[in-house]
mmCIF file of N, CA and C in Angstrom:
data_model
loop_
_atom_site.group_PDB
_atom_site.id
_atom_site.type_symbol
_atom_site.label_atom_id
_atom_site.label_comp_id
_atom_site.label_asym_id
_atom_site.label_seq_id
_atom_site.Cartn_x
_atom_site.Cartn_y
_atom_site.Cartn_z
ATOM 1 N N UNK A 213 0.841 -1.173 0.000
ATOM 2 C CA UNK A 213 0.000 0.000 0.000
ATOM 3 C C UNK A 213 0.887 1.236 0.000
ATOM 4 N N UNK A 214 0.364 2.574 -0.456
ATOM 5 C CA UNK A 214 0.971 3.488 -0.440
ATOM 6 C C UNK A 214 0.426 4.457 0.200
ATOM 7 N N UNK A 215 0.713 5.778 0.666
ATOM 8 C CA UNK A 215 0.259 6.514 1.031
ATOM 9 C C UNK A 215 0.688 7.769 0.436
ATOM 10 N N UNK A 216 0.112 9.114 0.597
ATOM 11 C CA UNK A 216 0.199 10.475 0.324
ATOM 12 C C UNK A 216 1.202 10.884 1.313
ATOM 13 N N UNK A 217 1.585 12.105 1.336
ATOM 14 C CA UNK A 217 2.751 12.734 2.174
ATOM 15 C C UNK A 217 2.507 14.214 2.036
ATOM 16 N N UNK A 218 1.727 15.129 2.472
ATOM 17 C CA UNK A 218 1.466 16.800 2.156
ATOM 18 C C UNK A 218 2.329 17.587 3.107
ATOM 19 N N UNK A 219 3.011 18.394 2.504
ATOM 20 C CA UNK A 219 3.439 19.669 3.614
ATOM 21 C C UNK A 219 3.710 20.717 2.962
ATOM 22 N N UNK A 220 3.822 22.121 3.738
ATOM 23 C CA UNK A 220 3.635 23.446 3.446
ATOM 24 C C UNK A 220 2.634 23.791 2.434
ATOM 25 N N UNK A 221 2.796 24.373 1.482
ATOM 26 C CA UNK A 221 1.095 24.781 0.975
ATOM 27 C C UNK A 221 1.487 24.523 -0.879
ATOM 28 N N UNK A 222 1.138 23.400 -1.462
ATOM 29 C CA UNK A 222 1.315 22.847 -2.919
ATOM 30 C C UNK A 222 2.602 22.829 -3.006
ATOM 31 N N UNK A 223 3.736 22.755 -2.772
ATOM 32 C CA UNK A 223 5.033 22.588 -3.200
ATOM 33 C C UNK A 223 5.724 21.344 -2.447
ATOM 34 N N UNK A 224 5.245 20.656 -1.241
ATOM 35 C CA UNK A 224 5.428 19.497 -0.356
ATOM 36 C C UNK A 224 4.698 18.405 -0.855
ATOM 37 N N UNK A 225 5.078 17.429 -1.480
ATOM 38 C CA UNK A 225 4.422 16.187 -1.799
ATOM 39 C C UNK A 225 5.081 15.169 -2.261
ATOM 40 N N UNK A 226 4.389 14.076 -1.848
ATOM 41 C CA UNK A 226 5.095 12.374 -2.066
ATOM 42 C C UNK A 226 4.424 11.754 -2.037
ATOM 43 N N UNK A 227 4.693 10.347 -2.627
ATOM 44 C CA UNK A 227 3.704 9.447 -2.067
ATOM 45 C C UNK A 227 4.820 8.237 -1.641
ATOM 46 N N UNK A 228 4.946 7.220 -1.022
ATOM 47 C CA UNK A 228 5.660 6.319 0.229
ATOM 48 C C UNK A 228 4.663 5.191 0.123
ATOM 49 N N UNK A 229 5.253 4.272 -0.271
ATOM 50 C CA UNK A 229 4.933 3.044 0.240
ATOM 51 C C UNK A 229 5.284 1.463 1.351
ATOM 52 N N UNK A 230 6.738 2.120 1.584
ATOM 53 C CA UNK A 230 7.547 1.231 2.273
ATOM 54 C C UNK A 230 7.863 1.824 3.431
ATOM 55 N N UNK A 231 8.200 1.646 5.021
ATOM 56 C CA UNK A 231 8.875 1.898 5.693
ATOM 57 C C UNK A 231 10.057 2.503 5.224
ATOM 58 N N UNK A 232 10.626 2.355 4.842
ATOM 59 C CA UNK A 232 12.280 2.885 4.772
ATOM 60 C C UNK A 232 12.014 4.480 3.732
ATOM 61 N N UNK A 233 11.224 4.304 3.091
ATOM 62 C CA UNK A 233 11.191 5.070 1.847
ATOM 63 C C UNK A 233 10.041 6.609 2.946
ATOM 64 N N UNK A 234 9.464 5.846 3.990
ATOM 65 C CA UNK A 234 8.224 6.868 4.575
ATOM 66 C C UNK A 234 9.589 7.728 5.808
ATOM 67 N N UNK A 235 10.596 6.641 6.154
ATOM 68 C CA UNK A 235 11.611 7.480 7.262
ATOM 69 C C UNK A 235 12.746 8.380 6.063
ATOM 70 N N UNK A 236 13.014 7.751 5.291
ATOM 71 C CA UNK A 236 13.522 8.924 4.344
ATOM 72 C C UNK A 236 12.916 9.999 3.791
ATOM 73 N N UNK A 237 11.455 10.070 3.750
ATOM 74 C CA UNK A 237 10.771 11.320 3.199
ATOM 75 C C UNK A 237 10.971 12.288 4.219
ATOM 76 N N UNK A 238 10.739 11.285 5.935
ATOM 77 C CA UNK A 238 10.435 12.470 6.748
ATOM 78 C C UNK A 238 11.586 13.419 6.923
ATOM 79 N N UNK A 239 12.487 12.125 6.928
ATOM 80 C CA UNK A 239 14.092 13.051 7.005
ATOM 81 C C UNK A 239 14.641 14.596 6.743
ATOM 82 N N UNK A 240 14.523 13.885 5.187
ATOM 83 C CA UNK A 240 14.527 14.688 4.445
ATOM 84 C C UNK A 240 13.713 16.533 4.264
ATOM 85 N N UNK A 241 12.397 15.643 5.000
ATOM 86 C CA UNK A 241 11.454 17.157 5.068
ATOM 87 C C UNK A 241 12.059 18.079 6.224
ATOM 88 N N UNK A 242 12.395 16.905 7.408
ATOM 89 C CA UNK A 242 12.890 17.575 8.974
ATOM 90 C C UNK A 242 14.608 18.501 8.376
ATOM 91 N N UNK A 243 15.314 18.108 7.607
ATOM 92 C CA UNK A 243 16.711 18.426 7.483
ATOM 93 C C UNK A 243 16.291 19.588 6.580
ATOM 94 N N UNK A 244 15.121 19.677 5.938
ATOM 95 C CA UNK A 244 15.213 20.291 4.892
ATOM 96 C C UNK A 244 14.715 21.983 5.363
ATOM 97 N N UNK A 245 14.110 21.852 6.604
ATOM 98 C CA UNK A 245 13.339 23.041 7.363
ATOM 99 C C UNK A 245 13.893 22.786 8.916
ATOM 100 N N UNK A 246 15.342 22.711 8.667
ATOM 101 C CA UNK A 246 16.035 22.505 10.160
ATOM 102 C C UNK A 246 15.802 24.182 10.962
ATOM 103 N N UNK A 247 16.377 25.234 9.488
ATOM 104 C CA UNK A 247 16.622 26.532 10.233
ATOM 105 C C UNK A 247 15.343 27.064 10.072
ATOM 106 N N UNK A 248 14.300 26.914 10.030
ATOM 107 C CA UNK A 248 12.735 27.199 9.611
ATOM 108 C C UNK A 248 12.123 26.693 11.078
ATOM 109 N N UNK A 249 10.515 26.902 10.873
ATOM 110 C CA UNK A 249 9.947 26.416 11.651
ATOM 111 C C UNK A 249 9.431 24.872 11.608
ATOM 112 N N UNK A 250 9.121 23.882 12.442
ATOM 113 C CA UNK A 250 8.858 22.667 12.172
ATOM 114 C C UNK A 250 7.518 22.592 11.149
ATOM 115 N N UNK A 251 7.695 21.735 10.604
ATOM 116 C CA UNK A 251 6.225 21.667 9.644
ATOM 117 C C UNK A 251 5.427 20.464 10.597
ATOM 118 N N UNK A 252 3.892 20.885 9.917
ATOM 119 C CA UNK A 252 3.012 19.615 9.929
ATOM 120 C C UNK A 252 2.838 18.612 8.871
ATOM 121 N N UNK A 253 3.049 17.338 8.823
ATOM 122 C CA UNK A 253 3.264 16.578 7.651
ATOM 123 C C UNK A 253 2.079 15.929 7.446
ATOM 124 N N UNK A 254 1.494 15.650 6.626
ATOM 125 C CA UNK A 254 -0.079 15.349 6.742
ATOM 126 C C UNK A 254 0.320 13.715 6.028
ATOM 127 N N UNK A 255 -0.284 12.987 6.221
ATOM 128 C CA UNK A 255 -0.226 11.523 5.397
ATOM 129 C C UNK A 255 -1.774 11.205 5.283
ATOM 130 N N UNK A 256 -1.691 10.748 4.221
ATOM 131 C CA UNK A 256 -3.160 10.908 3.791
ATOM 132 C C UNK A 256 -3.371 9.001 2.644
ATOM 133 N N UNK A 257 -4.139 8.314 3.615
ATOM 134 C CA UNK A 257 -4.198 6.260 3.079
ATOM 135 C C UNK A 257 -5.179 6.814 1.450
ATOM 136 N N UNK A 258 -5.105 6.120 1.212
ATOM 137 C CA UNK A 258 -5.775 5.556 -0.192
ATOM 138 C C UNK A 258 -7.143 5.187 0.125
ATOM 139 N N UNK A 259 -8.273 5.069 -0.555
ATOM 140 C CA UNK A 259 -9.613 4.243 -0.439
ATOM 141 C C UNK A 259 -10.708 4.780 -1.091
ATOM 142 N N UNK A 260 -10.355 6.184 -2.038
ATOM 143 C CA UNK A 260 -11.799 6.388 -2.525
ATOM 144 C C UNK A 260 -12.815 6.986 -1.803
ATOM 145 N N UNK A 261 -13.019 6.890 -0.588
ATOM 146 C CA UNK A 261 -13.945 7.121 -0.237
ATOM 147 C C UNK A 261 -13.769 8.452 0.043
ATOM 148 N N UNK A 262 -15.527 9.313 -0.029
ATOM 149 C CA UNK A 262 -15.872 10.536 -0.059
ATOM 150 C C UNK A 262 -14.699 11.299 1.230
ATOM 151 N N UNK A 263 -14.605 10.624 1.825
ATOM 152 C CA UNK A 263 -13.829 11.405 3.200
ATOM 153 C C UNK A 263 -12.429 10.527 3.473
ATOM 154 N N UNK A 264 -10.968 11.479 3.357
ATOM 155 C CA UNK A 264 -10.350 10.889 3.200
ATOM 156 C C UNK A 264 -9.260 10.491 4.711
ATOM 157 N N UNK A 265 -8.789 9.578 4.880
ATOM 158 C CA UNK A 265 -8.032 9.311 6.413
ATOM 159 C C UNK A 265 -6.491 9.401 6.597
ATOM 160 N N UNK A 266 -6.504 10.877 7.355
ATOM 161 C CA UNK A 266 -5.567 11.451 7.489
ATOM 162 C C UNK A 266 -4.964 11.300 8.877
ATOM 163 N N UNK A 267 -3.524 11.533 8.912
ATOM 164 C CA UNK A 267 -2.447 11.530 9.818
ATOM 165 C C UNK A 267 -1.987 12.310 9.997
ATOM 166 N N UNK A 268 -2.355 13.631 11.103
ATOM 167 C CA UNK A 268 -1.013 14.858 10.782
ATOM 168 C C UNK A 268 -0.303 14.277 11.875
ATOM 169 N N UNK A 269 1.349 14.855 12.056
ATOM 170 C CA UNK A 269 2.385 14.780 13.222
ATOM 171 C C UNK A 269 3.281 15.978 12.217
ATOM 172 N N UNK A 270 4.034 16.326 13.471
ATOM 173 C CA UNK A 270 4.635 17.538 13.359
ATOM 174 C C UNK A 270 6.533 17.272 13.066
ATOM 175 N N UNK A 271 6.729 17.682 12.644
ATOM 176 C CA UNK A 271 8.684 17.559 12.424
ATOM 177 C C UNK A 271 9.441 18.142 12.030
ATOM 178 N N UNK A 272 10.799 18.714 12.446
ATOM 179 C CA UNK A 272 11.425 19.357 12.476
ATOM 180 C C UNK A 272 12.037 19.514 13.967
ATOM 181 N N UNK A 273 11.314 18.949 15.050
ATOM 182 C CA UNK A 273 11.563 19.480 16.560
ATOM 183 C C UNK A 273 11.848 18.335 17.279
ATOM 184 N N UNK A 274 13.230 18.274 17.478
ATOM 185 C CA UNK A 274 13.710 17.138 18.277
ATOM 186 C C UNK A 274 13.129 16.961 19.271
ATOM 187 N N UNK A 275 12.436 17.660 19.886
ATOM 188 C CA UNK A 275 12.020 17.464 21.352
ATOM 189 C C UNK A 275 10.379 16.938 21.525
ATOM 190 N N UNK A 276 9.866 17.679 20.896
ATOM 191 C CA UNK A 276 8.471 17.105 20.664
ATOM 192 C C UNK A 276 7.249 17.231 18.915
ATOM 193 N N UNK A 277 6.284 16.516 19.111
ATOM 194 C CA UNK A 277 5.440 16.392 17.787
ATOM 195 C C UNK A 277 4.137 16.626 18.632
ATOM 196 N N UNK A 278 3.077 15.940 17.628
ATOM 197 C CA UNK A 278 2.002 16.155 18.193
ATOM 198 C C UNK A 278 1.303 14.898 16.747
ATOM 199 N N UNK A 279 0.374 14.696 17.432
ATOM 200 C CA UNK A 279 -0.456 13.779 16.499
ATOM 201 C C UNK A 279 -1.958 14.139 16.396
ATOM 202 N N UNK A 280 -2.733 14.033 15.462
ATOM 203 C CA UNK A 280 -3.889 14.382 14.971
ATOM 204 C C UNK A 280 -4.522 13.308 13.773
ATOM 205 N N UNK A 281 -5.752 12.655 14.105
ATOM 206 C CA UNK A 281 -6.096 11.405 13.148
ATOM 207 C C UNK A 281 -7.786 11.949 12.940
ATOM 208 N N UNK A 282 -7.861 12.440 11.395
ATOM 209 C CA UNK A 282 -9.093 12.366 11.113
ATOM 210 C C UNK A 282 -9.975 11.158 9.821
ATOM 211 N N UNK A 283 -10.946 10.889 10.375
ATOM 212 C CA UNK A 283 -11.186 9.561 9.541
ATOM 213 C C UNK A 283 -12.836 9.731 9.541
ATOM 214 N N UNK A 284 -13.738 9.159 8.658
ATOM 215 C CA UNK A 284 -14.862 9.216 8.821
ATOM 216 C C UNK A 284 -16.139 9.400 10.037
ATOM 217 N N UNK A 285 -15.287 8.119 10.861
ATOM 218 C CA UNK A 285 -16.062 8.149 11.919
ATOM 219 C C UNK A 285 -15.810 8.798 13.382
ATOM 220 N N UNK A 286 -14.665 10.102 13.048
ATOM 221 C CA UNK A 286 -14.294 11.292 13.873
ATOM 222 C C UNK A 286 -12.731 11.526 14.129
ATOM 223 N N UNK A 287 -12.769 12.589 14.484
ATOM 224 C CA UNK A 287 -11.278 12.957 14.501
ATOM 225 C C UNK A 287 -10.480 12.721 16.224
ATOM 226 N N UNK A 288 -9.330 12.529 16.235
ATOM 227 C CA UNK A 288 -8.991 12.361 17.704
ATOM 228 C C UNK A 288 -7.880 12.803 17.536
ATOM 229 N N UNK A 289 -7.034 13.562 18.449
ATOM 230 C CA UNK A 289 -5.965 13.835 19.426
ATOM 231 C C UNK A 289 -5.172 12.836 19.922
ATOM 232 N N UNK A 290 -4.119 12.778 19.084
ATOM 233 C CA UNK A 290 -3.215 11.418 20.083
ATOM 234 C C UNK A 290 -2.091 12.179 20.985
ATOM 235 N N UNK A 291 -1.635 11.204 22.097
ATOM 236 C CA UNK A 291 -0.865 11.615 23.463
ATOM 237 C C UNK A 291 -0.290 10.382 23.596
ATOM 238 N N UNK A 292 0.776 10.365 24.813
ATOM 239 C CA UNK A 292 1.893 9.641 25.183
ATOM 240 C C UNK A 292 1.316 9.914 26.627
ATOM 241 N N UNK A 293 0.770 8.554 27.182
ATOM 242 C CA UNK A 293 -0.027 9.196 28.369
ATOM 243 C C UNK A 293 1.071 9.474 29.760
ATOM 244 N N UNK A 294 2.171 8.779 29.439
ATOM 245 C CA UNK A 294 3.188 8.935 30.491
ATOM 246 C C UNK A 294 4.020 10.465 30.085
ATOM 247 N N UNK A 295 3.706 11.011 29.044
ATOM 248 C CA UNK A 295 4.419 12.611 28.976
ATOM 249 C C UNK A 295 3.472 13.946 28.876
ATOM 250 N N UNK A 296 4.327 14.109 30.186
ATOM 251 C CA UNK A 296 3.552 15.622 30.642
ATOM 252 C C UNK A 296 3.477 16.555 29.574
ATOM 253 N N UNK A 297 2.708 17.466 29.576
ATOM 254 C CA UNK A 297 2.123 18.699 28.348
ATOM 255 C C UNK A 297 3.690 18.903 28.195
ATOM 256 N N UNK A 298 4.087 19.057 26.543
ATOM 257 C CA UNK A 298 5.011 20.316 26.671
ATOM 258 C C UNK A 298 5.053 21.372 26.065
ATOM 259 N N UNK A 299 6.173 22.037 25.171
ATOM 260 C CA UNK A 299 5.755 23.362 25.530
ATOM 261 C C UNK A 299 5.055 24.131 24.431
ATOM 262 N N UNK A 300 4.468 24.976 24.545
ATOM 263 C CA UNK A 300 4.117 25.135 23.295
ATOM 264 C C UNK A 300 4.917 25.989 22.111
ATOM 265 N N UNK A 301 4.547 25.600 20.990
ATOM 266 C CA UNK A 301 5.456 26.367 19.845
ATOM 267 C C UNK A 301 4.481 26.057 18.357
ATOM 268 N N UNK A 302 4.938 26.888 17.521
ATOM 269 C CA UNK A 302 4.579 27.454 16.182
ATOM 270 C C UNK A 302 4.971 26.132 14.902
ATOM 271 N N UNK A 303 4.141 25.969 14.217
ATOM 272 C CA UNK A 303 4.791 25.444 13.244
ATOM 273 C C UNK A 303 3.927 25.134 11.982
ATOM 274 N N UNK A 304 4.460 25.129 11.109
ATOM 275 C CA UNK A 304 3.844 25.281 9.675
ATOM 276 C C UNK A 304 2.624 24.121 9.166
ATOM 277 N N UNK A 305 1.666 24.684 9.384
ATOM 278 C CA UNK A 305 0.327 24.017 8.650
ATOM 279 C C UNK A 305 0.076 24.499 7.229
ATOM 280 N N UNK A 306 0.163 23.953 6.367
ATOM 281 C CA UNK A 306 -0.228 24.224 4.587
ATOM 282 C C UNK A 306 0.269 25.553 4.098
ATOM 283 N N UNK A 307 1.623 25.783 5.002
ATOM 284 C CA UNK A 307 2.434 27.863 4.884
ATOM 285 C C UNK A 307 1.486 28.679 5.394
ATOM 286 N N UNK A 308 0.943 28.193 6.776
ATOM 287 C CA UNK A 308 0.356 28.857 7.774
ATOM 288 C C UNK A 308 1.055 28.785 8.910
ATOM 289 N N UNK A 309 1.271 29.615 9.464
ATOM 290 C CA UNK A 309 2.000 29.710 10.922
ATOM 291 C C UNK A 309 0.520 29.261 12.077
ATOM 292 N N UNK A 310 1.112 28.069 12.782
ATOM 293 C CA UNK A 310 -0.119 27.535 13.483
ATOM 294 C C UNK A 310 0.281 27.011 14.366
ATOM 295 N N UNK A 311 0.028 27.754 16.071
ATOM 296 C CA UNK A 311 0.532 27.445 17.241
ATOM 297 C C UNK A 311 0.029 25.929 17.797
ATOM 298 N N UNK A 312 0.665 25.114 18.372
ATOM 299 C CA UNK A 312 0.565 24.318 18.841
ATOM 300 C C UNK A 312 0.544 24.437 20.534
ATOM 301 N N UNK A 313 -0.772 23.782 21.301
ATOM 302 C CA UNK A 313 -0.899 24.013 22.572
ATOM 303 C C UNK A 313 -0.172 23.216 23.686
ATOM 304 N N UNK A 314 0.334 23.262 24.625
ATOM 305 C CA UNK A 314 1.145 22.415 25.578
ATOM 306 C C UNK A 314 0.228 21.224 25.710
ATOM 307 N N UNK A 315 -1.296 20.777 25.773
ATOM 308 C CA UNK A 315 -1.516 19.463 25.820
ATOM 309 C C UNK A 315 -1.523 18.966 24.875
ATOM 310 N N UNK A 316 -1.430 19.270 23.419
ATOM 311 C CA UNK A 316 -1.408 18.759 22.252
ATOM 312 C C UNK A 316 -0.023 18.520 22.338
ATOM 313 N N UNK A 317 0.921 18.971 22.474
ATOM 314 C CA UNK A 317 2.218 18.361 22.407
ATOM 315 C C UNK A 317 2.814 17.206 23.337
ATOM 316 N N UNK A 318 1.931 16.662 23.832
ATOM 317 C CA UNK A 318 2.149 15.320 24.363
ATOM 318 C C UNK A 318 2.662 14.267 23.808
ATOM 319 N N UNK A 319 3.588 14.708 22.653
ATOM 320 C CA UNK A 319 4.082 13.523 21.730
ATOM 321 C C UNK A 319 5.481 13.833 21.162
ATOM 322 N N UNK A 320 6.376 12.319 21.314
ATOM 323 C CA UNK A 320 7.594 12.846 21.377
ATOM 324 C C UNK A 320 7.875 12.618 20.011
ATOM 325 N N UNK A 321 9.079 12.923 19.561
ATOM 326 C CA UNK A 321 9.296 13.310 17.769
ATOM 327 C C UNK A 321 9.291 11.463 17.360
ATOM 328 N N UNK A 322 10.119 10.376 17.892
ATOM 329 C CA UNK A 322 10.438 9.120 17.766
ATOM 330 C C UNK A 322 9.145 8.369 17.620
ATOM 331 N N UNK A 323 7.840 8.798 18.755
ATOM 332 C CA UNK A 323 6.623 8.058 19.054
ATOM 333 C C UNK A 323 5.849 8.931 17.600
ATOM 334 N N UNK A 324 5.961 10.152 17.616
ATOM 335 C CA UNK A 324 5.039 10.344 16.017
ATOM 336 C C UNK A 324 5.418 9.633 14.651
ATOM 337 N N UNK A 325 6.991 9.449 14.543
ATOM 338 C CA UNK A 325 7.219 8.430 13.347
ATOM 339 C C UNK A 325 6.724 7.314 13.498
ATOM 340 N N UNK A 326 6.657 6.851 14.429
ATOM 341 C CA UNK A 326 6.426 5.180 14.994
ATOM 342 C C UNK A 326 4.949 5.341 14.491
ATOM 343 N N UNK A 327 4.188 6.175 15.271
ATOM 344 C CA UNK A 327 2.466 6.418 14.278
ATOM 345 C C UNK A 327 2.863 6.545 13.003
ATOM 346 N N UNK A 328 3.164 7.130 12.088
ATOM 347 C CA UNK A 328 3.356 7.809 11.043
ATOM 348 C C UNK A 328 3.489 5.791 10.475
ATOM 349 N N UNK A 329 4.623 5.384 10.713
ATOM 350 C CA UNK A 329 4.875 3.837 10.198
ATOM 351 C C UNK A 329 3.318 2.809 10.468
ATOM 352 N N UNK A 330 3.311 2.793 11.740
ATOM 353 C CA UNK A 330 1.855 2.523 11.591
ATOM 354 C C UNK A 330 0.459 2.830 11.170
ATOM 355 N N UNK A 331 0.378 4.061 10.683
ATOM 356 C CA UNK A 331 -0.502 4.224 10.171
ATOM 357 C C UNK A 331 -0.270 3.862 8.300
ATOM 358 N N UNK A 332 0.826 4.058 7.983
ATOM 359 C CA UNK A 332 1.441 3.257 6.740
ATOM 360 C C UNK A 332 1.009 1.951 6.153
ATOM 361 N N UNK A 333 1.312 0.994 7.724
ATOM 362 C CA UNK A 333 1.496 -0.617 7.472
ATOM 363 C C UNK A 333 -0.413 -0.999 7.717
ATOM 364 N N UNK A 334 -1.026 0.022 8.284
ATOM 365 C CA UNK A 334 -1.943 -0.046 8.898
ATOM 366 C C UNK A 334 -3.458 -0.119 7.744
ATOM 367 N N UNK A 335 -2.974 0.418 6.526
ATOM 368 C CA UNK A 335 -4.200 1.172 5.855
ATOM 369 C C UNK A 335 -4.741 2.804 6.160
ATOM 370 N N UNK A 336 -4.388 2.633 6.838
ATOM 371 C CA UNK A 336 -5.034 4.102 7.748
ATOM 372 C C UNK A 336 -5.650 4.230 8.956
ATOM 373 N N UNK A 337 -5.398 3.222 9.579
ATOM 374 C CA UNK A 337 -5.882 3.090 10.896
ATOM 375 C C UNK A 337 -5.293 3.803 12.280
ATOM 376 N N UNK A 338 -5.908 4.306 13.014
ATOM 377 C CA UNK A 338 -5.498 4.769 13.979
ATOM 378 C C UNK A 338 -3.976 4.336 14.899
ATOM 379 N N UNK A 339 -3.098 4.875 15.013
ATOM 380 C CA UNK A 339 -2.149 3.894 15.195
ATOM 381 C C UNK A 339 -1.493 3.599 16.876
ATOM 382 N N UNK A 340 -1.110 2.645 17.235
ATOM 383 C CA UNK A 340 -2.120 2.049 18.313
ATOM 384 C C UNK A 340 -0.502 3.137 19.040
ATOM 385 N N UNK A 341 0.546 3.551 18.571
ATOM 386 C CA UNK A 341 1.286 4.159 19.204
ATOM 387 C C UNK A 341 1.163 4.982 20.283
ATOM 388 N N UNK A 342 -0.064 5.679 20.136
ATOM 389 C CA UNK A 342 -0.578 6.746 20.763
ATOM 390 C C UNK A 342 -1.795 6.393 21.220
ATOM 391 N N UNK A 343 -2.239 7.087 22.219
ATOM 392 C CA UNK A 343 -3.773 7.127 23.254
ATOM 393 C C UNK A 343 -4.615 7.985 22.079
ATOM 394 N N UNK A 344 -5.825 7.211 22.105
ATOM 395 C CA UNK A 344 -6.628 8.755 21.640
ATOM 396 C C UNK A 344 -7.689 9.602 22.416
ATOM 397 N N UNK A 345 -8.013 10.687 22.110
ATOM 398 C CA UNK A 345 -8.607 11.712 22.634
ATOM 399 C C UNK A 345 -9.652 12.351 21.594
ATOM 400 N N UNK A 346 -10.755 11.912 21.972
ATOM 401 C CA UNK A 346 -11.602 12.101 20.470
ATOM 402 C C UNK A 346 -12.444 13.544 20.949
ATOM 403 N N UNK A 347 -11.971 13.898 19.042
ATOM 404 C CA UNK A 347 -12.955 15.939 19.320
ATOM 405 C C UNK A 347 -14.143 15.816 19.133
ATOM 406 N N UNK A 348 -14.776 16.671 20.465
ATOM 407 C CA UNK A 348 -15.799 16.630 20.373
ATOM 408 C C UNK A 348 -16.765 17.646 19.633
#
């Protein structure tokens, strides 16, 4: 299976089908906006259907990410339930500057790839890396 790969606003795109090929995209995006602000990387499964199932996590920031899973049957907030809020900071949604809140950053940069791979191997499924927190 393959997946989509979106970041900053029409000029960020891939598509990844393998593990190795999904940690080299991210790499690449994180090295590529080291002296910039971190981006949001959106991954987006395959299926046709009217509503499509997305993965954002954040990169560029050694220290922390954040995870976000929207899918038909609702969107949720993922966390690392053993890591306290941290801090908050700015980072690029579609070449939008878009703050990120200290409980949303409950996710460390290593545990969002680890989602990011699982949601890969997964189809698009929620990936069990993370707790979820569904919006209400």
């Amino acid at each position: 299976m393959s997946i989509d790969i979106t970041w900053r606003r029409g000029d960020g795109a891939a598509s990844v089908s393998t593990i190795a090929e999904l940690d080299a995209m991210l790499d690449t995006i994180s090295q590529a906006h080291t002296e910039q602000m971190p981006y949001c990387v959106t991954l987006v499964a395959p299926g046709g259907a009217e509503f499509p199932v997305m993965l954002g996590i954040c990169i560029g920031r050694p220290d922390r990410s954040l995870g976000y899973h929207v899918a038909a049957d609702g969107s949720a907030w993922g966390y690392q339930p053993d890591l306290e809020p941290g801090p908050a900071f700015t980072f690029g949604y579609a070449g939008t500057p878009t703050d990120a809140w200290p409980e949303r950053t409950r996710v460390s940069d290593a545990t969002a790839r680890q989602a990011a791979r699982q949601f890969l191997t997964s189809g698009g499924q929620r990936p069990p890396a993370l707790a979820w927190e569904a919006v209400e």
